[in-house]
CSV table of C-alpha atoms in Angstrom, one decimal:
chain,number,residue,atom,x,y,z
A,1,PRO,CA,233.5,9.5,-83.3
A,2,GLY,CA,233.6,11.0,-86.7
A,3,GLY,CA,236.2,13.7,-85.9
A,4,SER,CA,236.0,16.7,-83.6
A,5,ALA,CA,235.3,20.4,-83.7
A,6,VAL,CA,236.5,23.0,-81.4
A,7,LEU,CA,234.0,25.6,-80.1
A,8,THR,CA,234.9,28.8,-78.3
A,9,GLN,CA,232.9,30.8,-75.9
A,10,PRO,CA,231.5,34.3,-76.6
A,11,PRO,CA,231.2,37.1,-73.9
A,12,ILE,CA,228.1,36.9,-71.8
A,13,ILE,CA,225.2,39.1,-72.9
A,14,GLY,CA,223.4,39.6,-69.7
A,15,HIS,CA,220.8,38.3,-67.3
A,16,ALA,CA,217.1,38.7,-66.7
A,17,THR,CA,217.0,39.7,-63.0
A,18,LEU,CA,214.3,40.7,-60.5
A,19,ARG,CA,214.6,43.8,-58.4
A,20,PRO,CA,213.4,43.3,-54.8
A,21,THR,CA,210.6,45.9,-55.3
A,22,ARG,CA,207.2,45.7,-53.7
A,23,GLN,CA,205.6,45.0,-57.1
A,24,ASN,CA,207.7,42.0,-58.0
A,25,ARG,CA,209.1,40.6,-54.8
A,26,ARG,CA,206.7,37.7,-55.1
A,27,ALA,CA,207.6,37.1,-58.8
A,28,PRO,CA,209.1,33.7,-58.3
A,29,ARG,CA,205.8,32.5,-56.8
A,30,MET,CA,204.0,33.9,-59.9
A,31,LEU,CA,206.4,32.2,-62.3
A,32,LEU,CA,206.0,29.0,-60.4
A,33,SER,CA,202.2,29.3,-60.6
A,34,CYS,CA,202.4,29.9,-64.4
A,35,LEU,CA,204.7,26.9,-64.9
A,36,ALA,CA,202.5,24.6,-62.8
A,37,ALA,CA,200.1,24.4,-65.8
A,38,VAL,CA,202.7,22.5,-67.7
A,39,ALA,CA,204.7,21.0,-64.9
A,40,LEU,CA,206.0,17.5,-65.2
A,41,PRO,CA,205.1,14.6,-62.9
A,42,ALA,CA,206.9,15.1,-59.6
A,43,THR,CA,209.0,12.0,-60.1
A,44,VAL,CA,211.0,13.3,-63.0
A,45,LEU,CA,212.6,16.5,-61.8
A,46,GLY,CA,216.3,16.5,-61.6
A,47,HIS,CA,219.2,14.1,-61.9
A,48,GLY,CA,222.3,12.8,-63.8
A,49,HIS,CA,224.3,9.6,-64.1
A,50,ILE,CA,227.4,7.9,-65.4
A,51,VAL,CA,227.3,6.9,-69.1
A,52,MET,CA,231.0,5.7,-69.5
A,53,PRO,CA,232.3,3.3,-68.4
A,54,PRO,CA,229.2,1.1,-68.0
A,55,ALA,CA,227.8,1.5,-64.5
A,56,ARG,CA,225.4,-0.7,-62.5
A,57,ASN,CA,222.5,1.7,-63.2
A,58,ASN,CA,222.9,1.2,-66.9
A,59,GLY,CA,223.4,4.6,-68.3
A,60,THR,CA,224.9,4.7,-71.8
A,61,LEU,CA,226.5,7.1,-74.3
A,62,GLU,CA,223.7,6.0,-76.8
A,63,THR,CA,221.0,7.3,-74.4
A,64,ALA,CA,222.9,10.2,-72.8
A,65,GLY,CA,220.7,12.0,-70.3
A,66,ASP,CA,217.7,9.8,-71.0
A,67,CYS,CA,216.3,8.5,-67.7
A,68,HIS,CA,213.5,6.2,-68.8
A,69,ASN,CA,215.2,3.3,-67.0
A,70,TYR,CA,215.6,5.3,-63.8
A,71,GLU,CA,219.4,5.6,-64.3
A,72,CYS,CA,219.4,9.0,-62.6
A,73,PHE,CA,217.6,8.3,-59.3
A,74,TRP,CA,220.7,7.6,-57.2
A,75,PHE,CA,221.8,10.6,-55.0
A,76,SER,CA,221.8,12.3,-51.6
A,77,GLN,CA,219.7,15.4,-51.0
A,78,ILE,CA,219.2,18.1,-48.4
A,79,VAL,CA,222.9,18.0,-47.8
A,80,GLU,CA,225.1,21.1,-47.1
A,81,ILE,CA,228.7,22.0,-46.6
A,82,PRO,CA,229.8,22.0,-42.9
A,83,GLY,CA,231.7,25.2,-43.0
A,84,LYS,CA,232.2,28.3,-45.1
A,85,PRO,CA,232.6,28.3,-48.9
A,86,THR,CA,236.0,27.6,-50.3
A,87,LEU,CA,235.4,27.5,-54.0
A,88,PRO,CA,237.2,30.1,-56.2
A,89,ASP,CA,234.7,32.5,-57.8
A,90,GLU,CA,235.8,31.6,-61.3
A,91,ALA,CA,234.4,28.1,-60.8
A,92,ARG,CA,230.9,29.2,-59.7
A,93,THR,CA,227.9,28.1,-61.8
A,94,PHE,CA,224.9,29.8,-60.2
A,95,ASN,CA,224.4,33.3,-58.8
A,96,LEU,CA,227.7,34.5,-60.1
A,97,GLY,CA,229.1,37.7,-58.6
A,98,ILE,CA,227.3,37.3,-55.2
A,99,SER,CA,229.4,35.6,-52.5
A,100,SER,CA,228.0,37.0,-49.3
A,101,GLY,CA,224.9,38.5,-47.8
A,102,PRO,CA,221.2,37.5,-48.0
A,103,ASP,CA,221.3,37.0,-51.7
A,104,ASP,CA,224.1,34.4,-51.6
A,105,PHE,CA,221.6,31.5,-51.7
A,106,THR,CA,224.2,28.9,-52.7
A,107,ALA,CA,226.5,29.6,-49.7
A,108,GLN,CA,225.8,26.1,-48.2
A,109,MET,CA,225.3,24.2,-51.4
A,110,PRO,CA,227.7,21.2,-51.9
A,111,TRP,CA,229.7,22.8,-54.8
A,112,ARG,CA,230.7,25.8,-52.7
A,113,ALA,CA,233.2,23.6,-50.9
A,114,PRO,CA,233.7,20.5,-53.2
A,115,GLY,CA,233.9,17.2,-51.4
A,116,THR,CA,233.0,18.4,-47.9
A,117,ALA,CA,229.2,17.9,-47.9
A,118,PRO,CA,228.2,14.5,-46.4
A,119,VAL,CA,226.5,11.9,-48.5
A,120,LEU,CA,224.2,9.1,-47.7
A,121,GLY,CA,225.2,5.5,-48.3
A,122,SER,CA,228.5,4.0,-49.4
A,123,GLY,CA,229.6,6.7,-51.8
A,124,CYS,CA,227.6,5.5,-54.8
A,125,GLY,CA,224.3,7.2,-54.0
A,126,VAL,CA,221.0,5.9,-52.5
A,127,ALA,CA,217.7,5.3,-54.1
A,128,GLY,CA,215.6,8.4,-54.3
A,129,GLY,CA,218.1,10.6,-52.5
A,130,GLY,CA,217.3,9.5,-49.0
A,131,PRO,CA,215.0,7.6,-46.6
A,132,VAL,CA,212.1,10.0,-47.2
A,133,ALA,CA,210.4,10.3,-50.7
A,134,ARG,CA,210.1,13.9,-51.9
A,135,ASP,CA,208.2,15.4,-54.8
A,136,ASN,CA,211.3,16.8,-56.6
A,137,GLY,CA,212.3,13.5,-58.1
A,138,GLY,CA,213.2,12.0,-54.8
A,139,MET,CA,211.6,8.6,-55.5
A,140,ALA,CA,213.2,5.2,-55.5
A,141,PRO,CA,213.5,3.4,-58.8
A,142,PRO,CA,211.1,0.4,-59.2
A,143,GLY,CA,212.3,-2.6,-57.3
A,144,PHE,CA,214.2,-0.7,-54.7
A,145,ASP,CA,213.3,0.6,-51.3
A,146,GLN,CA,213.4,4.3,-50.6
A,147,GLY,CA,217.0,5.2,-49.5
A,148,GLU,CA,218.4,1.8,-50.4
A,149,ASP,CA,222.2,1.8,-51.1
A,150,PHE,CA,223.4,1.7,-54.7
A,151,LEU,CA,225.5,-1.4,-53.8
A,152,LYS,CA,222.3,-3.4,-53.7
A,153,ILE,CA,222.3,-3.3,-57.6
A,154,PRO,CA,224.0,-6.5,-58.8
A,155,GLU,CA,227.6,-6.3,-60.1
A,156,GLN,CA,228.1,-5.8,-63.8
A,157,PRO,CA,230.9,-7.0,-66.1
A,158,ALA,CA,234.0,-5.0,-65.2
A,159,THR,CA,235.7,-2.5,-67.4
A,160,VAL,CA,239.5,-3.1,-67.5
A,161,TYR,CA,242.0,-0.3,-67.2
A,162,LYS,CA,245.8,-0.4,-67.3
A,163,ARG,CA,247.9,1.2,-64.6
A,164,GLY,CA,249.3,4.5,-65.8
A,165,SER,CA,246.7,4.8,-68.7
A,166,VAL,CA,244.6,7.7,-69.7
A,167,VAL,CA,241.0,6.8,-70.2
A,168,GLU,CA,237.7,8.4,-71.1
A,169,MET,CA,235.0,8.8,-68.5
A,170,ALA,CA,231.6,10.4,-69.1
A,171,TRP,CA,228.4,11.5,-67.5
A,172,ALA,CA,225.1,13.0,-68.7
A,173,THR,CA,222.4,15.1,-67.0
A,174,PHE,CA,218.7,15.1,-67.0
A,175,ALA,CA,218.3,18.4,-65.2
A,176,ASN,CA,221.1,20.9,-64.7
A,177,HIS,CA,222.0,21.8,-61.2
A,178,GLY,CA,225.3,23.4,-62.0
A,179,GLY,CA,228.2,22.6,-59.7
A,180,GLY,CA,231.1,20.2,-60.6
A,181,TYR,CA,232.2,16.7,-60.4
A,182,SER,CA,235.1,14.3,-59.7
A,183,TRP,CA,236.0,10.6,-60.3
A,184,ARG,CA,237.3,8.3,-57.5
A,185,LEU,CA,238.3,4.7,-56.8
A,186,CYS,CA,237.8,2.3,-53.9
A,187,PRO,CA,239.2,-1.3,-53.8
A,188,LYS,CA,236.5,-3.9,-53.4
A,189,SER,CA,238.8,-5.8,-51.1
A,190,GLY,CA,238.1,-3.3,-48.3
A,191,ASN,CA,235.2,-1.4,-46.9
A,192,ILE,CA,233.3,0.5,-49.6
A,193,SER,CA,232.6,3.9,-48.3
A,194,GLU,CA,232.7,7.6,-49.1
A,195,GLU,CA,235.8,7.9,-47.0
A,196,CYS,CA,237.5,5.2,-49.1
A,197,PHE,CA,236.6,7.0,-52.3
A,198,LEU,CA,237.9,10.3,-51.0
A,199,GLN,CA,241.3,8.7,-50.4
A,200,ASN,CA,241.6,7.7,-54.1
A,201,THR,CA,240.6,10.7,-56.2
A,202,LEU,CA,241.6,10.8,-59.8
A,203,ASP,CA,243.1,13.6,-61.8
A,204,PHE,CA,241.7,14.9,-65.1
A,205,VAL,CA,244.1,15.2,-68.1
A,206,GLY,CA,244.1,18.3,-70.3
A,207,ASP,CA,242.2,21.5,-70.3
A,208,THR,CA,239.2,20.5,-72.5
A,209,SER,CA,236.2,18.3,-72.2
A,210,VAL,CA,234.3,16.8,-75.1
A,211,ILE,CA,230.6,17.0,-75.9
A,212,ARG,CA,229.5,13.7,-77.4
A,213,TYR,CA,226.0,13.5,-78.8
A,214,ALA,CA,223.8,10.5,-78.6
A,215,PRO,CA,223.0,9.1,-82.1
A,216,VAL,CA,220.4,11.2,-83.9
A,217,GLN,CA,217.5,9.5,-85.7
A,218,GLN,CA,216.7,11.1,-89.0
A,219,TRP,CA,214.1,9.5,-91.3
A,220,GLY,CA,214.9,6.0,-90.3
A,221,LEU,CA,218.7,6.5,-90.3
A,222,SER,CA,221.0,6.9,-87.3
A,223,ARG,CA,223.5,9.7,-87.6
A,224,GLN,CA,226.5,10.2,-85.2
A,225,LEU,CA,227.5,13.8,-84.9
A,226,PRO,CA,231.1,14.7,-84.4
A,227,ASP,CA,232.6,15.3,-81.0
A,228,PHE,CA,233.0,19.0,-79.9
A,229,GLU,CA,235.7,20.1,-77.6
A,230,ILE,CA,235.0,22.8,-75.1
A,231,PRO,CA,237.2,24.5,-72.5
A,232,ALA,CA,237.2,22.8,-69.1
A,233,VAL,CA,237.5,24.6,-65.8
A,234,ARG,CA,239.6,22.3,-63.5
A,235,VAL,CA,239.5,23.1,-59.8
A,236,THR,CA,242.1,22.1,-57.2
A,237,GLU,CA,241.8,25.1,-54.8
A,238,GLY,CA,239.4,24.8,-52.0
A,239,THR,CA,238.6,21.2,-52.6
A,240,HIS,CA,238.4,18.2,-50.3
A,241,PRO,CA,240.6,16.2,-49.9
A,242,LYS,CA,243.0,19.2,-50.2
A,243,GLY,CA,244.3,19.5,-53.8
A,244,SER,CA,241.9,16.9,-55.2
A,245,MET,CA,240.9,17.7,-58.8
A,246,TRP,CA,237.4,18.5,-59.8
A,247,THR,CA,235.8,19.9,-63.0
A,248,ARG,CA,233.1,22.6,-63.2
A,249,ASN,CA,229.9,21.5,-64.9
A,250,PRO,CA,230.5,23.2,-68.3
A,251,ILE,CA,226.8,23.6,-69.1
A,252,PRO,CA,225.2,26.8,-67.6
A,253,GLY,CA,221.7,26.8,-66.3
A,254,CYS,CA,219.3,29.6,-66.9
A,255,LYS,CA,218.5,32.7,-64.8
A,256,PHE,CA,214.9,33.9,-65.1
A,257,CYS,CA,214.6,35.4,-61.6
A,258,ASN,CA,216.5,35.8,-58.4
A,259,GLN,CA,216.5,32.4,-56.7
A,260,ALA,CA,217.4,34.0,-53.4
A,261,GLU,CA,213.8,35.2,-53.3
A,262,CYS,CA,212.7,31.5,-53.3
A,263,MET,CA,214.5,31.1,-50.0
A,264,THR,CA,212.9,34.1,-48.4
A,265,ASN,CA,209.4,33.7,-49.9
A,266,TYR,CA,209.0,30.1,-48.9
A,267,SER,CA,209.7,28.3,-45.6
A,268,ASN,CA,209.0,24.8,-46.9
A,269,TRP,CA,212.0,23.1,-48.6
A,270,SER,CA,209.9,21.5,-51.3
A,271,ASP,CA,208.3,24.8,-52.2
A,272,GLN,CA,211.8,26.4,-52.3
A,273,GLN,CA,213.0,23.6,-54.6
A,274,HIS,CA,210.1,24.1,-57.0
A,275,CYS,CA,210.5,27.9,-57.1
A,276,SER,CA,214.3,27.4,-57.7
A,277,GLN,CA,213.5,25.1,-60.6
A,278,ALA,CA,211.2,27.7,-62.1
A,279,CYS,CA,213.9,30.4,-61.8
A,280,SER,CA,216.4,28.1,-63.5
A,281,GLY,CA,214.3,27.4,-66.5
A,282,LEU,CA,212.0,24.5,-65.8
A,283,ASN,CA,209.9,23.8,-68.9
A,284,VAL,CA,210.9,27.1,-70.4
A,285,SER,CA,214.4,26.6,-71.6
A,286,GLY,CA,213.9,23.4,-73.7
A,287,HIS,CA,217.3,22.4,-74.8
A,288,THR,CA,219.0,25.8,-74.4
A,289,CYS,CA,218.4,29.0,-72.5
A,290,PRO,CA,216.9,32.0,-74.3
A,291,PRO,CA,219.6,34.5,-75.4
A,292,GLY,CA,221.1,36.5,-72.6
A,293,THR,CA,219.7,34.3,-69.8
A,294,SER,CA,222.4,31.7,-69.1
A,295,GLN,CA,224.2,31.8,-65.7
A,296,PHE,CA,227.6,32.1,-67.6
A,297,PRO,CA,228.6,32.0,-71.2
A,298,PRO,CA,227.1,28.9,-73.0
A,299,ALA,CA,229.5,26.0,-73.5
A,300,GLY,CA,231.0,26.3,-77.0
A,301,GLY,CA,228.9,29.4,-77.5
A,302,ALA,CA,225.7,27.3,-77.8
A,303,LEU,CA,225.1,24.8,-75.0
A,304,SER,CA,223.0,25.8,-72.0
A,305,GLY,CA,219.8,24.9,-70.3
A,306,TYR,CA,218.2,23.6,-67.1
A,307,TYR,CA,215.7,21.0,-68.0
A,308,ALA,CA,215.7,19.5,-71.5
A,309,GLN,CA,212.0,18.6,-71.6
A,310,LYS,CA,209.1,19.9,-73.6
A,311,CYS,CA,205.6,20.1,-72.3
A,312,PHE,CA,202.3,21.5,-73.6
A,313,VAL,CA,198.7,21.8,-72.6
A,314,ASP,CA,196.3,20.0,-74.9
A,315,HIS,CA,192.8,21.0,-76.0
A,316,ASP,CA,191.3,19.4,-72.8
A,317,GLY,CA,193.6,21.4,-70.6
A,318,ASP,CA,195.7,18.4,-69.7
A,319,SER,CA,199.5,18.7,-69.7
A,320,ASP,CA,201.6,16.4,-71.8
A,321,CYS,CA,205.4,16.0,-71.8
A,322,ASP,CA,207.9,14.2,-74.0
A,323,GLY,CA,209.0,11.7,-71.4
A,324,LEU,CA,212.4,11.4,-69.6
A,325,ALA,CA,214.6,12.4,-72.5
A,326,GLY,CA,217.1,14.6,-70.7
A,327,PHE,CA,220.1,16.3,-72.5
A,328,GLN,CA,221.0,14.4,-75.6
A,329,TYR,CA,224.7,14.6,-75.1
A,330,SER,CA,227.3,13.5,-72.6
A,331,ILE,CA,230.3,15.3,-71.0
A,332,VAL,CA,233.5,13.3,-71.7
A,333,ASP,CA,236.8,13.9,-69.9
A,334,LYS,CA,240.2,12.2,-70.1
A,335,VAL,CA,241.2,10.8,-66.6
A,336,GLN,CA,244.5,9.5,-65.4
A,337,ILE,CA,244.7,6.0,-63.8
A,338,PRO,CA,247.7,6.2,-61.4
A,339,GLN,CA,250.8,4.2,-62.3
A,340,SER,CA,251.3,3.5,-58.6
A,341,ILE,CA,247.9,2.0,-57.9
A,342,ALA,CA,247.7,-1.6,-56.9
A,343,ALA,CA,246.2,-4.1,-59.4
A,344,GLY,CA,242.8,-5.5,-58.5
A,345,LYS,CA,239.1,-5.1,-58.4
A,346,TYR,CA,237.7,-1.6,-57.8
A,347,LEU,CA,234.5,0.5,-57.8
A,348,LEU,CA,234.7,3.7,-59.7
A,349,SER,CA,232.6,6.5,-58.2
A,350,TRP,CA,231.4,9.6,-59.9
A,351,ARG,CA,230.4,12.5,-57.6
A,352,TRP,CA,228.5,15.5,-58.8
A,353,ASP,CA,228.3,18.3,-56.1
A,354,CYS,CA,225.5,20.7,-57.1
A,355,GLU,CA,225.3,24.4,-56.6
A,356,GLN,CA,221.7,25.2,-57.6
A,357,SER,CA,220.4,22.6,-55.1
A,358,ARG,CA,221.3,20.8,-51.9
A,359,GLN,CA,222.0,17.6,-53.8
A,360,ILE,CA,224.9,15.3,-54.6
A,361,TRP,CA,224.6,12.7,-57.4
A,362,GLN,CA,226.7,9.5,-57.3
A,363,ASN,CA,226.9,6.3,-59.3
A,364,CYS,CA,229.5,3.5,-59.4
A,365,ALA,CA,230.9,1.2,-62.0
A,366,ASP,CA,232.8,-2.1,-61.6
A,367,ILE,CA,236.5,-1.8,-62.6
A,368,VAL,CA,239.5,-4.1,-62.9
A,369,ILE,CA,242.9,-2.5,-62.9
A,370,GLU,CA,245.8,-4.5,-64.4
């Protein structure tokens, strides 16, 4: 809306890293302890969701990464790839430059072999990420049982697509776990499953994505910023099914310390997760990483960050946060609807394979193809 601007990416400046010395080998624990004073409630850490077309969990372009209505609580967690990494190095999003050895902490994360890590449920996500509630945001939305399938959400009015058309699809993030994503279809006339979605992956069109901001409120007026085009990294090598097209998450997270130390310093998965969030910028980065700390060059030269949330400690020593705002923009891509696909009713699935965490986000939207 309102025209578009093209942003280019500058060279990366550098990273703040930790050397594995005796003095600082426990630094992630120290950083985690410091951040604990302003940490958010456990139920709000993580997550992303579909914003276009309208999905059953009600994400919208107008609210972008906002998760006040629990749009972003449908996913699978503690999932890993079954084999060795297959992702090309140029599509990496976390721990770039390290692809082997003890510091390769992302080696089994879903994005390292896109599409191969198993998911829970029918391919649309499950409430709270699985049957066990966890303190990293792994809680079921109100009204749903822990681990309940996304398909329990009532159907919504379907979006209509024409065979052979190119359409816009978009998602937004509340916390940035890197990785990449794909769009898939499954006919409602058959068994809705992850296997069905994997048989009907969709291709992206073009070599750019668009950043579309949610309306900005300024002194009682709503302002719509222009779209901004950014380069897209499309991936077809090392993906599953073979040759399926994925796109790298274009927004880099932050790097404040060596996340590999989180895996060696902690044996409990929850502690590893909290430490990893601290290294990635939890409550430090705001809406962008400090200069020189992004995992790769900021999208459009400006966009980066892990967790778009601001917290402070009041005079009584209590922490306060600005709610579930999330990133206030969506990532929009053009996607091809195959000419050869049969007309009928479908579910559209978005799958986001993370690299910073053992998590896969999924949502579904009701679609009719004519």
